[in-house]
Amino acid sequence: MLAGVAGIDAVLLIVAADESVKPQTREHFDICRLLQIRQGIVVLTKIDIASPDQLAATRSDVAHLVAGSFLEQAPVVQVSAKTGQGLENLQQQVAKLCNNLQKREATGFARLAVDRSFALKGFGTVVTGTLARGTLRVGSAIVVHPIAREVRIRGLQVHGRAVEAVSAGSRTADRKSTRLNSSH
């Protein structure tokens, strides 16, 4: 789970307007704070079935939950998936958030949080994960830790599309060739 969340730069904190803040909402919010996520949007869903009193109570509960946190000044968007109300506003807020995200550190040693590793016949070892720092390029030699094995990157993919390089924050799959330096 931690390998997967290493690339999260922002969150949507989703709260059902007819149910308000639940224990799982608090747990997810606490995890976001532990991961030091700095940006996000609060989304109140099911506004079509919440009474005005429920909606007001939910807004108050959410404001209390996020007080003093990275979401205290975040936009609060009210939506209904059933009627479509508020969805255009949510799309606009997400686009605005994405356009203002801080870039990750793309220099220095690359660090890939690996969540899967497997071998494909004819391709070699493939690893998938989130590049937490640095840049990887096809043809580059890298050292795999903790085994200290030097390998060469034969191919890179982002969301199923071949690329020549990936930078920090990207989900990626890497094809690595066999050991380059037998002294490791």
C-alpha positions as YAML, in Angstrom:
chain: A
units: angstrom
residues:
- id: 1
  name: MET
  ca: [0.00, 0.00, 0.00]
- id: 2
  name: LEU
  ca: [2.80, 2.43, 0.85]
- id: 3
  name: ALA
  ca: [4.50, 1.85, -2.52]
- id: 4
  name: GLY
  ca: [1.27, 2.84, -4.23]
- id: 5
  name: VAL
  ca: [0.71, 6.00, -2.22]
- id: 6
  name: ALA
  ca: [4.26, 7.31, -2.62]
- id: 7
  name: GLY
  ca: [3.20, 9.17, -5.77]
- id: 8
  name: ILE
  ca: [0.17, 10.93, -4.29]
- id: 9
  name: ASP
  ca: [0.50, 14.71, -4.54]
- id: 10
  name: ALA
  ca: [-3.11, 15.64, -3.73]
- id: 11
  name: VAL
  ca: [-6.30, 14.02, -2.51]
- id: 12
  name: LEU
  ca: [-10.04, 14.17, -2.90]
- id: 13
  name: LEU
  ca: [-11.55, 13.68, 0.56]
- id: 14
  name: ILE
  ca: [-14.98, 12.23, -0.22]
- id: 15
  name: VAL
  ca: [-17.78, 12.48, 2.36]
- id: 16
  name: ALA
  ca: [-21.38, 11.44, 1.76]
- id: 17
  name: ALA
  ca: [-23.62, 14.38, 2.66]
- id: 18
  name: ASP
  ca: [-26.34, 12.06, 3.97]
- id: 19
  name: GLU
  ca: [-23.92, 10.18, 6.30]
- id: 20
  name: SER
  ca: [-21.32, 12.80, 7.33]
- id: 21
  name: VAL
  ca: [-17.85, 11.95, 8.67]
- id: 22
  name: LYS
  ca: [-17.43, 8.26, 9.50]
- id: 23
  name: PRO
  ca: [-14.54, 6.42, 11.25]
- id: 24
  name: GLN
  ca: [-13.08, 5.37, 7.88]
- id: 25
  name: THR
  ca: [-13.13, 9.02, 6.74]
- id: 26
  name: ARG
  ca: [-11.05, 9.91, 9.80]
- id: 27
  name: GLU
  ca: [-8.64, 7.01, 9.14]
- id: 28
  name: HIS
  ca: [-8.12, 8.03, 5.51]
- id: 29
  name: PHE
  ca: [-7.63, 11.65, 6.51]
- id: 30
  name: ASP
  ca: [-5.09, 10.65, 9.19]
- id: 31
  name: ILE
  ca: [-3.16, 8.61, 6.59]
- id: 32
  name: CYS
  ca: [-3.07, 11.63, 4.27]
- id: 33
  name: ARG
  ca: [-1.63, 13.73, 7.08]
- id: 34
  name: LEU
  ca: [0.95, 11.05, 7.97]
- id: 35
  name: LEU
  ca: [2.01, 10.95, 4.31]
- id: 36
  name: GLN
  ca: [2.39, 14.74, 4.45]
- id: 37
  name: ILE
  ca: [0.08, 15.35, 1.52]
- id: 38
  name: ARG
  ca: [-0.26, 19.12, 1.16]
- id: 39
  name: GLN
  ca: [-3.13, 19.72, -1.26]
- id: 40
  name: GLY
  ca: [-6.61, 18.50, -1.97]
- id: 41
  name: ILE
  ca: [-10.31, 19.07, -2.43]
- id: 42
  name: VAL
  ca: [-13.17, 18.11, -0.13]
- id: 43
  name: VAL
  ca: [-16.07, 16.54, -2.03]
- id: 44
  name: LEU
  ca: [-19.52, 16.19, -0.50]
- id: 45
  name: THR
  ca: [-21.44, 13.56, -2.43]
- id: 46
  name: LYS
  ca: [-25.10, 12.48, -2.52]
- id: 47
  name: ILE
  ca: [-26.36, 16.03, -2.14]
- id: 48
  name: ASP
  ca: [-29.51, 15.00, -4.01]
- id: 49
  name: ILE
  ca: [-30.63, 12.73, -1.15]
- id: 50
  name: ALA
  ca: [-29.32, 14.72, 1.84]
- id: 51
  name: SER
  ca: [-31.74, 17.02, 3.63]
- id: 52
  name: PRO
  ca: [-30.67, 20.64, 4.13]
- id: 53
  name: ASP
  ca: [-30.05, 19.84, 7.82]
- id: 54
  name: GLN
  ca: [-27.90, 16.81, 6.93]
- id: 55
  name: LEU
  ca: [-25.91, 18.88, 4.45]
- id: 56
  name: ALA
  ca: [-25.32, 21.63, 7.02]
- id: 57
  name: ALA
  ca: [-24.29, 19.08, 9.67]
- id: 58
  name: THR
  ca: [-21.91, 17.37, 7.25]
- id: 59
  name: ARG
  ca: [-20.32, 20.69, 6.25]
- id: 60
  name: SER
  ca: [-19.82, 21.48, 9.95]
- id: 61
  name: ASP
  ca: [-18.38, 18.02, 10.73]
- id: 62
  name: VAL
  ca: [-15.98, 18.25, 7.79]
- id: 63
  name: ALA
  ca: [-14.87, 21.76, 8.77]
- id: 64
  name: HIS
  ca: [-14.15, 20.48, 12.29]
- id: 65
  name: LEU
  ca: [-12.24, 17.46, 10.92]
- id: 66
  name: VAL
  ca: [-9.96, 19.47, 8.61]
- id: 67
  name: ALA
  ca: [-9.43, 22.46, 10.94]
- id: 68
  name: GLY
  ca: [-5.72, 23.30, 11.19]
- id: 69
  name: SER
  ca: [-4.79, 20.84, 8.42]
- id: 70
  name: PHE
  ca: [-3.71, 21.03, 4.80]
- id: 71
  name: LEU
  ca: [-7.41, 20.85, 3.80]
- id: 72
  name: GLU
  ca: [-8.61, 23.71, 5.99]
- id: 73
  name: GLN
  ca: [-8.56, 26.19, 3.07]
- id: 74
  name: ALA
  ca: [-9.33, 23.58, 0.38]
- id: 75
  name: PRO
  ca: [-12.34, 24.00, -1.88]
- id: 76
  name: VAL
  ca: [-15.47, 22.15, -0.74]
- id: 77
  name: VAL
  ca: [-17.42, 20.93, -3.76]
- id: 78
  name: GLN
  ca: [-20.94, 19.54, -3.47]
- id: 79
  name: VAL
  ca: [-21.93, 16.94, -6.06]
- id: 80
  name: SER
  ca: [-24.53, 14.40, -7.05]
- id: 81
  name: ALA
  ca: [-23.45, 11.55, -9.30]
- id: 82
  name: LYS
  ca: [-27.12, 10.77, -9.93]
- id: 83
  name: THR
  ca: [-28.19, 14.23, -11.14]
- id: 84
  name: GLY
  ca: [-24.79, 15.52, -12.27]
- id: 85
  name: GLN
  ca: [-25.12, 18.61, -10.09]
- id: 86
  name: GLY
  ca: [-21.71, 20.05, -9.19]
- id: 87
  name: LEU
  ca: [-19.69, 17.68, -11.38]
- id: 88
  name: GLU
  ca: [-18.59, 20.42, -13.78]
- id: 89
  name: ASN
  ca: [-17.38, 22.49, -10.82]
- id: 90
  name: LEU
  ca: [-15.52, 19.46, -9.46]
- id: 91
  name: GLN
  ca: [-13.81, 18.93, -12.83]
- id: 92
  name: GLN
  ca: [-12.76, 22.59, -12.86]
- id: 93
  name: GLN
  ca: [-11.41, 22.38, -9.31]
- id: 94
  name: VAL
  ca: [-9.45, 19.20, -10.10]
- id: 95
  name: ALA
  ca: [-7.95, 20.80, -13.22]
- id: 96
  name: LYS
  ca: [-6.99, 23.89, -11.21]
- id: 97
  name: LEU
  ca: [-5.42, 21.73, -8.51]
- id: 98
  name: CYS
  ca: [-3.46, 19.69, -11.07]
- id: 99
  name: ASN
  ca: [-2.17, 22.83, -12.78]
- id: 100
  name: ASN
  ca: [-0.84, 24.15, -9.47]
- id: 101
  name: LEU
  ca: [0.85, 20.99, -8.18]
- id: 102
  name: GLN
  ca: [4.42, 21.40, -7.07]
- id: 103
  name: LYS
  ca: [6.90, 19.44, -9.23]
- id: 104
  name: ARG
  ca: [8.75, 16.58, -7.57]
- id: 105
  name: GLU
  ca: [12.52, 16.42, -7.30]
- id: 106
  name: ALA
  ca: [13.70, 15.03, -10.65]
- id: 107
  name: THR
  ca: [17.44, 15.32, -9.94]
- id: 108
  name: GLY
  ca: [19.70, 13.15, -7.83]
- id: 109
  name: PHE
  ca: [19.49, 9.42, -7.34]
- id: 110
  name: ALA
  ca: [16.32, 7.80, -8.61]
- id: 111
  name: ARG
  ca: [14.21, 5.95, -6.08]
- id: 112
  name: LEU
  ca: [11.48, 3.63, -7.33]
- id: 113
  name: ALA
  ca: [9.05, 2.26, -4.74]
- id: 114
  name: VAL
  ca: [8.53, -1.20, -6.26]
- id: 115
  name: ASP
  ca: [5.15, -2.82, -5.74]
- id: 116
  name: ARG
  ca: [5.50, -5.73, -8.20]
- id: 117
  name: SER
  ca: [8.34, -7.69, -9.77]
- id: 118
  name: PHE
  ca: [8.02, -10.53, -12.25]
- id: 119
  name: ALA
  ca: [9.84, -12.16, -15.16]
- id: 120
  name: LEU
  ca: [8.52, -12.23, -18.73]
- id: 121
  name: LYS
  ca: [10.02, -14.69, -21.16]
- id: 122
  name: GLY
  ca: [11.98, -12.80, -23.78]
- id: 123
  name: PHE
  ca: [11.86, -9.56, -21.77]
- id: 124
  name: GLY
  ca: [13.58, -10.31, -18.48]
- id: 125
  name: THR
  ca: [12.66, -8.85, -15.13]
- id: 126
  name: VAL
  ca: [9.87, -6.28, -15.03]
- id: 127
  name: VAL
  ca: [9.20, -4.10, -12.01]
- id: 128
  name: THR
  ca: [6.30, -1.73, -11.47]
- id: 129
  name: GLY
  ca: [6.01, 1.08, -8.99]
- id: 130
  name: THR
  ca: [6.02, 4.78, -8.33]
- id: 131
  name: LEU
  ca: [9.13, 6.81, -9.02]
- id: 132
  name: ALA
  ca: [9.45, 8.80, -5.80]
- id: 133
  name: ARG
  ca: [12.53, 10.79, -6.80]
- id: 134
  name: GLY
  ca: [14.85, 11.34, -9.74]
- id: 135
  name: THR
  ca: [14.59, 10.36, -13.39]
- id: 136
  name: LEU
  ca: [14.94, 7.00, -15.17]
- id: 137
  name: ARG
  ca: [15.92, 6.68, -18.84]
- id: 138
  name: VAL
  ca: [15.96, 3.77, -21.26]
- id: 139
  name: GLY
  ca: [19.54, 2.54, -21.59]
- id: 140
  name: SER
  ca: [20.65, 3.86, -18.20]
- id: 141
  name: ALA
  ca: [22.57, 1.65, -15.81]
- id: 142
  name: ILE
  ca: [21.10, 1.55, -12.30]
- id: 143
  name: VAL
  ca: [21.89, -0.30, -9.09]
- id: 144
  name: VAL
  ca: [19.15, -2.41, -7.50]
- id: 145
  name: HIS
  ca: [19.23, -2.34, -3.71]
- id: 146
  name: PRO
  ca: [19.54, -4.05, -1.29]
- id: 147
  name: ILE
  ca: [21.22, -6.68, -3.50]
- id: 148
  name: ALA
  ca: [23.60, -4.09, -5.05]
- id: 149
  name: ARG
  ca: [23.09, -5.50, -8.55]
- id: 150
  name: GLU
  ca: [23.87, -3.23, -11.48]
- id: 151
  name: VAL
  ca: [21.37, -3.57, -14.34]
- id: 152
  name: ARG
  ca: [20.44, -1.66, -17.48]
- id: 153
  name: ILE
  ca: [16.93, -0.31, -18.18]
- id: 154
  name: ARG
  ca: [15.74, -1.88, -21.44]
- id: 155
  name: GLY
  ca: [12.32, -0.24, -21.57]
- id: 156
  name: LEU
  ca: [9.97, 2.03, -19.68]
- id: 157
  name: GLN
  ca: [6.20, 2.36, -19.72]
- id: 158
  name: VAL
  ca: [3.75, 4.79, -18.18]
- id: 159
  name: HIS
  ca: [0.12, 3.63, -18.21]
- id: 160
  name: GLY
  ca: [0.89, 1.04, -20.91]
- id: 161
  name: ARG
  ca: [2.64, 3.51, -23.24]
- id: 162
  name: ALA
  ca: [6.35, 3.18, -24.03]
- id: 163
  name: VAL
  ca: [8.42, 6.21, -23.04]
- id: 164
  name: GLU
  ca: [12.12, 7.09, -23.15]
- id: 165
  name: ALA
  ca: [12.25, 8.65, -19.67]
- id: 166
  name: VAL
  ca: [10.14, 9.04, -16.53]
- id: 167
  name: SER
  ca: [10.40, 11.61, -13.75]
- id: 168
  name: ALA
  ca: [9.48, 11.59, -10.08]
- id: 169
  name: GLY
  ca: [5.81, 11.07, -9.34]
- id: 170
  name: SER
  ca: [5.19, 8.75, -12.30]
- id: 171
  name: ARG
  ca: [3.75, 5.26, -12.07]
- id: 172
  name: THR
  ca: [6.00, 3.16, -14.24]
- id: 173
  name: ALA
  ca: [6.98, -0.30, -15.40]
- id: 174
  name: ASP
  ca: [10.65, -0.95, -16.08]
- id: 175
  name: ARG
  ca: [12.24, -3.79, -18.05]
- id: 176
  name: LYS
  ca: [15.68, -4.54, -16.74]
- id: 177
  name: SER
  ca: [18.35, -6.60, -18.44]
- id: 178
  name: THR
  ca: [20.55, -9.05, -16.64]
- id: 179
  name: ARG
  ca: [23.41, -8.12, -14.40]
- id: 180
  name: LEU
  ca: [25.98, -5.76, -15.93]
- id: 181
  name: ASN
  ca: [28.76, -6.01, -13.40]
- id: 182
  name: SER
  ca: [29.45, -9.48, -12.03]
- id: 183
  name: SER
  ca: [31.43, -8.09, -9.07]
- id: 184
  name: HIS
  ca: [28.17, -7.07, -7.35]
...
